[in-house]
Short mmCIF file of C-alpha atoms in Angstrom, two decimals:
data_model
loop_
_atom_site.label_atom_id
_atom_site.label_comp_id
_atom_site.label_asym_id
_atom_site.label_seq_id
_atom_site.Cartn_x
_atom_site.Cartn_y
_atom_site.Cartn_z
CA MET A 1 4.54 141.17 65.70
CA LEU A 2 2.03 142.09 63.02
CA ALA A 3 3.34 144.72 60.68
CA SER A 4 1.21 147.70 59.77
CA ASN A 5 1.45 147.44 56.01
CA ALA A 6 1.28 144.74 53.35
CA SER A 7 4.89 144.86 52.16
CA LYS A 8 6.26 144.39 55.69
CA LYS A 9 4.00 141.38 56.22
CA ILE A 10 5.27 139.80 53.03
CA LYS A 11 8.89 140.35 54.10
CA ILE A 12 8.15 138.66 57.42
CA LEU A 13 6.57 135.69 55.63
CA ILE A 14 9.60 135.35 53.35
CA ILE A 15 12.01 135.30 56.29
CA LEU A 16 9.93 132.91 58.39
CA SER A 17 9.30 130.57 55.45
CA GLY A 18 13.01 130.39 54.69
CA LEU A 19 13.92 129.69 58.31
CA ALA A 20 11.21 127.02 58.49
CA ILE A 21 12.50 125.19 55.39
CA ILE A 22 16.03 125.14 56.77
CA GLY A 23 14.85 124.09 60.22
CA ILE A 24 12.65 121.30 58.87
CA SER A 25 15.58 119.76 56.98
CA TYR A 26 17.62 119.39 60.19
CA MET A 27 14.78 117.49 61.90
CA LYS A 28 15.00 114.63 59.39
CA SER A 29 17.31 111.64 59.70
CA ALA A 30 17.55 111.25 55.92
CA LEU A 31 17.29 113.54 52.91
CA GLU A 32 13.93 113.96 51.19
CA LEU A 33 13.62 112.41 47.73
CA GLU A 34 14.35 115.64 45.82
CA ASP A 35 17.22 116.66 48.11
CA ALA A 36 18.74 113.18 47.74
CA GLU A 37 18.46 113.48 43.96
CA GLN A 38 20.29 116.79 44.07
CA ALA A 39 22.96 115.44 46.42
CA TYR A 40 23.57 112.75 43.81
CA TYR A 41 23.28 114.67 40.53
CA SER A 42 25.21 117.71 41.76
CA GLN A 43 28.40 115.63 41.66
CA TRP A 44 28.81 116.55 37.97
CA TRP A 45 28.16 119.33 35.48
CA ARG A 46 25.98 117.80 32.75
CA LEU A 47 23.66 119.04 30.04
CA THR A 48 21.11 116.32 30.84
CA TYR A 49 20.08 114.78 34.17
CA ASP A 50 17.56 111.96 34.16
CA ASP A 51 14.06 113.10 33.09
CA GLN A 52 14.43 116.76 34.16
CA PRO A 53 16.20 119.73 32.56
CA PRO A 54 19.50 120.70 34.20
CA LEU A 55 19.05 124.22 35.61
CA TYR A 56 18.08 123.34 39.18
CA THR A 57 21.04 120.98 39.52
CA TRP A 58 23.38 123.64 38.12
CA LEU A 59 22.15 126.05 40.81
CA GLN A 60 22.60 123.34 43.44
CA ILE A 61 26.19 122.77 42.33
CA LEU A 62 26.93 126.48 42.82
CA ILE A 63 25.33 126.46 46.28
CA ASN A 64 27.30 123.32 47.21
CA ARG A 65 30.51 125.05 46.20
CA LEU A 66 29.72 127.74 48.79
CA PHE A 67 28.36 125.66 51.69
CA GLY A 68 29.46 122.10 50.98
CA ILE A 69 27.32 118.95 50.86
CA THR A 70 25.17 119.81 53.85
CA LYS A 71 21.47 119.91 54.71
CA PHE A 72 21.81 123.68 54.75
CA SER A 73 22.90 123.69 51.08
CA PHE A 74 19.82 121.83 49.86
CA SER A 75 17.31 123.59 52.12
CA PHE A 76 18.86 127.02 51.50
CA LEU A 77 18.29 126.79 47.75
CA ARG A 78 14.68 125.72 48.27
CA ALA A 79 14.19 128.52 50.81
CA LEU A 80 15.68 131.05 48.40
CA ILE A 81 13.32 129.91 45.64
CA LEU A 82 10.24 129.89 47.88
CA GLY A 83 11.05 133.37 49.19
CA SER A 84 11.59 134.64 45.65
CA THR A 85 8.27 133.14 44.54
CA ILE A 86 6.38 134.82 47.39
CA ALA A 87 8.03 138.13 46.48
CA ALA A 88 7.22 137.60 42.78
CA VAL A 89 3.54 136.83 43.44
CA TYR A 90 3.31 139.99 45.55
CA LEU A 91 5.06 142.06 42.87
CA PHE A 92 2.82 140.70 40.11
CA GLY A 93 -0.28 141.41 42.19
CA LYS A 94 0.89 144.90 43.01
CA GLU A 95 1.57 145.76 39.37
CA TYR A 96 -1.54 144.08 37.95
CA LEU A 97 -4.06 145.01 40.67
CA LYS A 98 -2.45 148.34 41.58
CA ASN A 99 -3.33 147.63 45.20
CA LYS A 100 -0.78 146.51 47.81
CA ASP A 101 -3.34 144.99 50.17
CA LYS A 102 -4.91 142.89 47.42
CA ALA A 103 -1.45 141.88 46.22
CA ALA A 104 -0.60 140.66 49.72
CA LEU A 105 -3.89 138.75 49.85
CA GLY A 106 -2.84 137.00 46.63
CA VAL A 107 0.20 135.68 48.50
CA LEU A 108 -1.86 134.72 51.56
CA LEU A 109 -4.23 132.68 49.38
CA LEU A 110 -1.30 130.35 48.69
CA SER A 111 -1.51 129.17 52.31
CA THR A 112 -4.87 127.56 51.49
CA ILE A 113 -3.36 125.36 48.77
CA PRO A 114 -2.20 122.17 50.53
CA THR A 115 0.10 121.09 47.72
CA TYR A 116 1.94 124.40 47.77
CA ILE A 117 2.42 124.42 51.53
CA ASP A 118 3.27 120.75 51.94
CA PHE A 119 5.60 120.23 48.99
CA THR A 120 7.38 123.58 48.73
CA PHE A 121 8.24 123.61 52.43
CA ARG A 122 9.42 120.04 52.57
CA ARG A 123 10.61 118.61 49.28
CA LEU A 124 9.93 120.20 45.87
CA SER A 125 12.91 121.29 43.78
CA HIS A 126 12.27 121.63 40.02
CA THR A 127 8.56 122.34 40.55
CA SER A 128 9.34 125.12 43.05
CA LEU A 129 11.72 126.75 40.59
CA LEU A 130 9.08 126.42 37.88
CA CYS A 131 6.59 128.25 40.12
CA LEU A 132 9.03 131.15 40.23
CA ALA A 133 9.68 131.03 36.46
CA VAL A 134 5.94 131.09 35.68
CA VAL A 135 5.19 134.07 37.94
CA LEU A 136 8.20 135.96 36.53
CA THR A 137 6.86 135.28 33.04
CA PHE A 138 3.55 136.94 33.93
CA ILE A 139 5.36 139.91 35.46
CA ILE A 140 7.43 140.48 32.32
CA VAL A 141 4.43 140.10 30.00
CA ASN A 142 2.48 142.59 32.10
CA ARG A 143 5.36 145.05 31.80
CA LEU A 144 5.71 144.50 28.06
CA LEU A 145 2.06 145.39 27.63
CA LYS A 146 2.96 148.83 28.99
CA THR A 147 6.50 149.42 27.74
CA LYS A 148 8.13 147.41 24.98
CA THR A 149 11.71 148.17 25.91
CA ILE A 150 14.81 146.22 24.96
CA VAL A 151 15.36 145.45 28.66
CA ASN A 152 11.92 143.87 28.96
CA TYR A 153 12.43 141.73 25.84
CA LEU A 154 15.83 140.62 27.15
CA ALA A 155 14.20 139.78 30.49
CA LEU A 156 11.50 137.78 28.69
CA GLY A 157 14.18 135.72 26.93
CA LEU A 158 15.94 135.01 30.21
CA VAL A 159 12.71 134.05 31.99
CA ILE A 160 11.58 131.74 29.17
CA SER A 161 15.01 130.09 29.23
CA LEU A 162 14.71 129.73 33.00
CA GLY A 163 11.33 128.03 32.61
CA ILE A 164 12.30 125.64 29.83
CA LEU A 165 15.52 124.60 31.55
CA THR A 166 13.62 123.99 34.79
CA LYS A 167 10.79 121.69 33.67
CA TYR A 168 9.53 120.70 30.25
CA ASN A 169 5.89 121.41 31.10
CA TYR A 170 6.73 125.13 31.11
CA ILE A 171 5.94 124.79 27.40
CA LEU A 172 2.26 124.52 28.41
CA VAL A 173 2.43 128.02 29.90
CA LEU A 174 3.96 129.42 26.72
CA GLY A 175 1.27 127.58 24.77
CA ALA A 176 -1.46 129.56 26.55
CA PHE A 177 0.11 132.87 25.49
CA VAL A 178 0.60 131.64 21.92
CA ALA A 179 -3.04 130.52 21.82
CA ILE A 180 -4.46 133.95 22.67
CA PHE A 181 -2.21 136.26 20.66
CA PRO A 182 -4.33 135.99 17.47
CA PHE A 183 -7.31 137.20 19.53
CA ASN A 184 -5.62 139.76 21.75
CA LYS A 185 -4.26 142.86 20.06
CA SER A 186 -1.96 143.79 22.94
CA ILE A 187 -0.31 140.36 23.10
CA LYS A 188 -0.04 140.31 19.30
CA GLU A 189 1.85 143.61 19.42
CA ILE A 190 4.37 142.05 21.83
CA VAL A 191 4.90 138.99 19.63
CA PHE A 192 5.26 140.87 16.33
CA ASN A 193 7.56 143.55 17.67
CA LYS A 194 10.99 143.42 16.02
CA LYS A 195 12.59 143.30 19.49
CA MET A 196 11.12 139.82 19.88
CA GLY A 197 14.17 138.70 17.90
CA LEU A 198 16.27 139.44 21.01
CA THR A 199 14.03 137.18 23.08
CA ILE A 200 14.21 134.35 20.55
CA SER A 201 18.00 134.70 20.28
CA ILE A 202 18.49 134.48 24.04
CA VAL A 203 16.19 131.46 24.37
CA THR A 204 17.97 129.68 21.53
CA LEU A 205 21.39 130.44 23.00
CA PHE A 206 20.53 129.06 26.45
CA VAL A 207 18.33 126.05 25.66
CA PHE A 208 19.96 124.70 22.48
CA PRO A 209 22.88 122.89 24.17
CA HIS A 210 20.57 120.91 26.45
CA PHE A 211 18.16 119.86 23.74
CA TYR A 212 20.97 119.02 21.35
CA ASP A 213 22.42 116.72 24.00
CA LEU A 214 19.01 115.21 24.75
CA PHE A 215 17.89 114.59 21.17
CA SER A 216 21.28 113.37 19.97
CA ASN A 217 21.05 110.33 22.25
CA MET A 218 18.19 107.98 21.39
CA TYR A 219 18.66 106.07 24.65
CA PHE A 220 17.98 109.28 26.59
CA MET A 221 14.82 109.85 24.56
CA GLU A 222 13.58 106.30 25.10
CA GLN A 223 14.10 106.50 28.84
CA LEU A 224 12.48 109.95 28.99
CA HIS A 225 9.45 108.61 27.14
CA LYS A 226 9.20 105.66 29.55
CA SER A 227 9.43 107.99 32.54
CA VAL A 228 6.66 110.26 31.24
CA ALA A 229 4.46 107.27 30.40
CA LEU A 230 4.96 105.81 33.87
CA LYS A 231 4.09 109.08 35.61
CA THR A 232 1.03 109.97 33.52
CA SER A 233 -0.65 106.74 32.39
CA THR A 234 -2.66 104.01 34.06
CA VAL A 235 -3.58 100.49 33.00
CA LYS A 236 -5.41 100.86 29.70
CA GLU A 237 -8.21 98.47 30.64
CA ASN A 238 -9.24 100.81 33.46
CA VAL A 239 -9.58 103.99 31.44
CA ILE A 240 -11.99 105.53 28.97
CA PRO A 241 -10.26 107.63 26.29
CA VAL A 242 -11.00 111.38 26.48
CA LEU A 243 -13.36 111.01 29.46
CA SER A 244 -10.65 109.63 31.73
CA SER A 245 -8.36 112.51 30.76
CA PHE A 246 -11.07 115.03 31.65
CA LEU A 247 -11.74 113.30 34.95
CA ALA A 248 -8.02 113.09 35.80
CA ILE A 249 -7.35 116.79 35.33
CA GLY A 250 -10.67 117.77 36.91
CA LYS A 251 -10.04 115.68 40.02
CA SER A 252 -6.50 117.00 40.36
CA PHE A 253 -7.57 120.63 39.92
CA VAL A 254 -10.34 120.31 42.51
CA SER A 255 -7.92 118.67 44.95
CA LEU A 256 -5.49 121.52 44.34
CA ILE A 257 -7.88 124.36 45.19
CA LEU A 258 -10.63 122.75 47.31
CA PRO A 259 -9.65 124.54 50.56
CA LEU A 260 -9.36 127.80 48.61
CA LEU A 261 -12.87 127.29 47.24
CA ALA A 262 -14.15 126.56 50.74
CA LEU A 263 -12.57 129.78 52.04
CA LEU A 264 -14.03 131.87 49.23
CA GLY A 265 -17.42 130.28 49.82
CA PHE A 266 -17.29 131.22 53.50
CA LEU A 267 -16.27 134.79 52.66
CA PHE A 268 -19.13 135.05 50.16
CA TRP A 269 -21.55 133.76 52.78
CA ARG A 270 -20.31 136.35 55.28
CA LYS A 271 -20.54 139.01 52.52
CA ILE A 272 -16.91 139.93 53.08
CA ILE A 273 -16.30 139.52 49.36
CA VAL A 274 -18.60 139.92 46.37
CA ILE A 275 -18.08 139.43 42.65
CA LYS A 276 -17.51 142.68 40.81
CA LYS A 277 -20.51 143.66 38.73
CA GLU A 278 -18.51 144.97 35.79
CA ASN A 279 -17.31 142.23 33.45
CA VAL A 280 -13.89 143.57 32.51
CA GLN A 281 -12.02 141.62 29.83
CA SER A 282 -8.34 141.26 30.58
CA TRP A 283 -5.37 139.50 29.06
CA LEU A 284 -4.95 137.50 32.29
CA LYS A 285 -8.48 136.12 32.07
CA GLN A 286 -7.95 135.18 28.43
CA VAL A 287 -4.67 133.42 29.24
CA PHE A 288 -6.41 131.46 31.99
CA ILE A 289 -9.13 130.25 29.62
CA ALA A 290 -6.52 129.36 27.01
CA GLN A 291 -4.47 127.53 29.65
CA VAL A 292 -7.43 125.32 30.59
CA VAL A 293 -8.08 124.51 26.93
CA ILE A 294 -4.38 123.76 26.28
CA LEU A 295 -4.24 121.42 29.28
CA MET A 296 -7.33 119.55 28.17
CA LEU A 297 -6.07 119.13 24.60
CA VAL A 298 -2.62 117.96 25.71
CA PHE A 299 -4.08 115.45 28.16
CA ILE A 300 -6.42 114.03 25.53
CA VAL A 301 -3.89 113.89 22.69
CA MET A 302 -1.15 112.39 24.88
CA LYS A 303 -3.64 110.04 26.56
CA ILE A 304 -2.71 111.19 30.03
CA TYR A 305 -4.88 109.50 32.65
CA LYS A 306 -2.97 110.24 35.84
CA VAL A 307 -2.28 113.73 37.17
CA GLU A 308 -0.48 114.71 40.37
CA THR A 309 -1.77 117.94 41.91
CA ARG A 310 1.78 119.30 42.19
CA TRP A 311 2.07 119.22 38.38
CA LEU A 312 -0.71 121.81 38.11
CA LEU A 313 0.63 123.98 40.94
CA PRO A 314 3.03 126.18 38.91
CA ILE A 315 0.41 126.73 36.23
CA PHE A 316 -2.22 127.84 38.76
CA ILE A 317 -0.20 130.15 41.04
CA PRO A 318 -0.43 133.40 38.96
CA TYR A 319 -4.21 133.11 38.87
CA THR A 320 -4.59 133.90 42.57
CA VAL A 321 -4.10 137.44 41.27
CA LEU A 322 -6.85 136.90 38.69
CA ILE A 323 -9.24 135.72 41.42
CA LEU A 324 -8.68 138.88 43.41
CA SER A 325 -9.14 141.06 40.32
CA LEU A 326 -12.66 139.66 39.96
CA LEU A 327 -13.64 140.34 43.58
CA GLN A 328 -14.62 143.34 45.63
CA ILE A 329 -13.31 142.97 49.17
CA ASN A 330 -15.32 144.83 51.79
CA SER A 331 -12.80 144.41 54.60
CA ALA A 332 -9.36 144.05 53.04
CA LYS A 333 -7.44 145.12 56.16
CA GLN A 334 -9.19 142.54 58.33
CA CYS A 335 -8.69 139.81 55.70
CA LEU A 336 -5.03 140.74 55.57
CA LYS A 337 -4.71 140.49 59.35
CA TYR A 338 -6.35 137.07 59.66
CA GLY A 339 -4.74 135.75 56.48
CA PHE A 340 -1.30 136.72 57.74
CA GLY A 341 -1.98 135.00 61.05
CA PHE A 342 -3.14 131.85 59.28
CA PHE A 343 0.00 131.76 57.11
CA ILE A 344 2.15 132.03 60.26
CA PHE A 345 0.16 129.16 61.77
CA VAL A 346 0.79 127.06 58.65
CA ILE A 347 4.53 127.76 58.82
CA ILE A 348 4.63 126.70 62.49
CA GLY A 349 2.62 123.58 61.65
CA GLN A 350 5.03 122.56 58.91
CA THR A 351 8.01 123.17 61.19
CA MET A 352 6.57 120.98 63.96
CA ARG A 353 5.29 118.24 61.66
CA THR A 354 8.41 116.05 61.64
CA PRO A 355 8.92 115.91 65.45
CA ILE A 356 5.19 115.34 65.92
CA GLU A 357 5.30 112.44 63.43
CA LYS A 358 8.23 110.95 65.32
CA PHE A 359 6.46 111.37 68.69
CA LEU A 360 3.28 109.75 67.36
CA LYS A 361 5.34 107.04 65.63
CA ILE A 362 3.92 107.91 62.21
CA SER A 363 6.26 106.15 59.81
CA SER A 364 8.09 108.23 57.21
CA SER A 365 11.08 107.43 55.03
CA VAL A 366 12.94 110.51 56.30
CA HIS A 367 13.02 109.02 59.81
CA TYR A 368 15.41 106.31 58.66
CA GLY A 369 19.03 107.36 58.22
CA PHE A 370 21.49 105.69 55.83
CA ASN A 371 24.34 105.46 58.34
CA LYS A 372 24.28 101.65 58.51
CA ILE A 373 24.79 101.27 54.75
CA SER A 374 27.47 103.98 54.75
CA GLU A 375 29.36 102.33 57.60
CA ASP A 376 29.27 98.92 55.91
CA LEU A 377 30.52 100.36 52.63
CA ASN A 378 33.37 102.17 54.36
CA THR A 379 34.31 99.14 56.44
CA GLU A 380 34.13 96.42 53.78
CA PHE A 381 34.52 98.23 50.45
CA ALA A 382 36.38 101.49 51.03
CA ASP A 383 38.68 100.90 48.04
CA LYS A 384 35.81 100.11 45.63
CA GLN A 385 33.57 102.31 43.53
CA TRP A 386 30.09 102.36 45.14
CA VAL A 387 27.01 101.82 42.96
CA LEU A 388 23.67 102.23 44.78
CA PRO A 389 20.19 100.99 43.77
CA ASP A 390 18.74 104.41 42.90
CA VAL A 391 19.41 108.12 43.28
CA THR A 392 17.61 108.28 46.65
CA TYR A 393 20.11 105.81 48.08
CA GLY A 394 22.94 107.38 46.09
CA GLY A 395 22.19 110.90 47.28
CA ASN A 396 21.91 109.92 50.93
CA ILE A 397 25.16 107.96 50.79
CA ARG A 398 26.90 110.83 49.04
CA PHE A 399 25.58 113.20 51.74
CA LEU A 400 27.36 111.02 54.32
CA ASN A 401 30.50 110.68 52.13
CA ALA A 402 30.93 114.04 50.43
CA ASP A 403 34.43 113.22 49.14
CA LYS A 404 33.38 109.93 47.51
CA GLU A 405 32.00 109.72 43.97
CA ILE A 406 28.75 107.73 44.08
CA LEU A 407 26.99 106.07 41.14
CA SER A 408 23.39 104.90 40.80
CA LEU A 409 21.83 102.06 38.81
CA ASP A 410 18.83 104.13 37.69
CA ASP A 411 20.85 107.10 36.39
CA PHE A 412 20.31 106.60 32.65
CA THR A 413 22.27 109.77 31.76
CA LEU A 414 25.35 108.59 33.64
CA PRO A 415 28.42 108.72 31.34
CA LYS A 416 29.83 105.24 30.80
CA SER A 417 33.33 106.60 31.34
CA LEU A 418 32.58 106.92 35.07
CA GLU A 419 31.93 103.20 35.53
CA LYS A 420 34.91 101.18 36.74
CA GLN A 421 34.16 97.59 35.81
CA GLY A 422 35.91 95.01 37.99
CA SER A 423 36.57 97.45 40.82
CA ARG A 424 33.16 98.29 42.19
CA VAL A 425 30.56 97.10 44.66
CA VAL A 426 26.94 97.17 43.46
CA VAL A 427 24.09 97.37 45.97
CA ARG A 428 20.70 96.06 44.86
CA MET A 429 17.34 95.70 46.56
CA ASP A 430 16.13 92.11 46.88
CA SER A 431 12.73 93.25 45.58
CA ASP A 432 14.54 93.73 42.26
CA SER A 433 14.60 89.92 42.07
CA PHE A 434 15.50 89.77 38.37
CA PHE A 435 19.05 90.88 39.17
CA ILE A 436 19.64 89.07 42.44
CA LEU A 437 22.10 86.17 42.12
CA LYS A 438 22.55 84.75 45.59
CA SER A 439 25.88 83.07 44.81
CA ASN A 440 27.56 86.41 44.12
CA VAL A 441 26.33 88.20 47.24
CA VAL A 442 29.27 89.32 49.42
CA HIS A 443 27.32 91.32 52.03
CA ARG A 444 23.73 91.84 53.20
CA VAL A 445 21.72 94.50 55.01
CA MET A 446 18.38 93.22 56.26
CA GLY A 447 15.15 95.13 56.96
CA PHE A 448 16.40 98.57 55.94
CA GLY A 449 14.22 101.69 56.09
CA LYS A 450 10.48 102.22 56.14
CA GLU A 451 9.85 99.43 53.64
CA LYS A 452 12.11 96.97 55.55
CA GLU A 453 14.02 96.30 52.36
CA ASN A 454 16.72 93.63 52.17
CA LEU A 455 19.84 94.79 50.33
CA SER A 456 22.44 92.62 48.60
CA PHE A 457 26.01 93.73 47.83
CA PHE A 458 27.82 92.36 44.77
CA LEU A 459 31.38 92.72 43.57
CA ASP A 460 31.55 93.65 39.92
#
């Protein structure tokens, strides 16, 4: 099955990865968190969805129009993005390294990053799209260094718009390029070229409507701030300013690439790879250094003490190419052969993970379907508007009732005009005890899901 050249191997990986993502989704009884969110939010065209920019949901709406509200729709979009990212990493490596085998190895290194394999195959949405946007940014910059054409500047504007409208932390990637342009003549020539006006115009045209909508609503901004604080901060008594930020990002970065470091260490030990003796300065190396500095400064200034490894994933991916540019590989063909085999093994492992978990009775939220809640709502409250506790519940219920408009209590960007007071049933979790008024409960579901949650239904 092994192909004889690098490009064929990459094509095989793209196809197998896509099939695996789609297959994995059909082995689950419920939608993953991100798929449930998209099942819920893709009910409406909006400029703002919760604490994420809108682009991924817009793409999901288009896919849903083609294939309906199905598991295929949600997994197909993720498969399309993952395949595109693999192709983009290979293309960037091929153009930067000028070596197809090394470019393919850059893709194969991704299989040693647990966060990439686990999350992109099974659940990530916005972060997966950001991975693609970041790699495309590096491709366009690399091309602009060679030819400053109108097409390349237009492409840069589109890619930057793609990144900003995917996740806000794309700004950190742009920050690294901005930080080095005073010290890098080639990057400076890109920035100060008069064609940069085309790039700025395109970015302004595409991102302005979203940010106007976001900043014009103070409630949105307050909720966004609370969401960011919740995701990135810890209890203040348990942290040391500055030091805790360094430790948080350091721990997350090591967790992200530890298996990769172990692999490189083994290859060094076996003398399969060695560090190149010549110390060649490159724009990619300078951007990497600037990126590390930018991250550190942002974490310290914003007092960020908690970092998920998946947040660093998009920022790190292009630098697999940098790693290979610094190495001399003494047996590239053999590395390509074994690396390709390992990636196939990882794909098979991810595909079999859900049935293995079920067989071994390893509890997971995706093993618990939402059919019971859906049946009760249809039986007792078919004529009411349904309001679910959060978007995970809302998305799963909408998946089972594609023709029914579903609302969620935690959707802070939900237009008030959609709420039908006096003609709706509201479902709340009993753990949300502040809102539970036993006298108004009209229906109950006991011991639901992995957490054995008790649910109360209210008429409103």
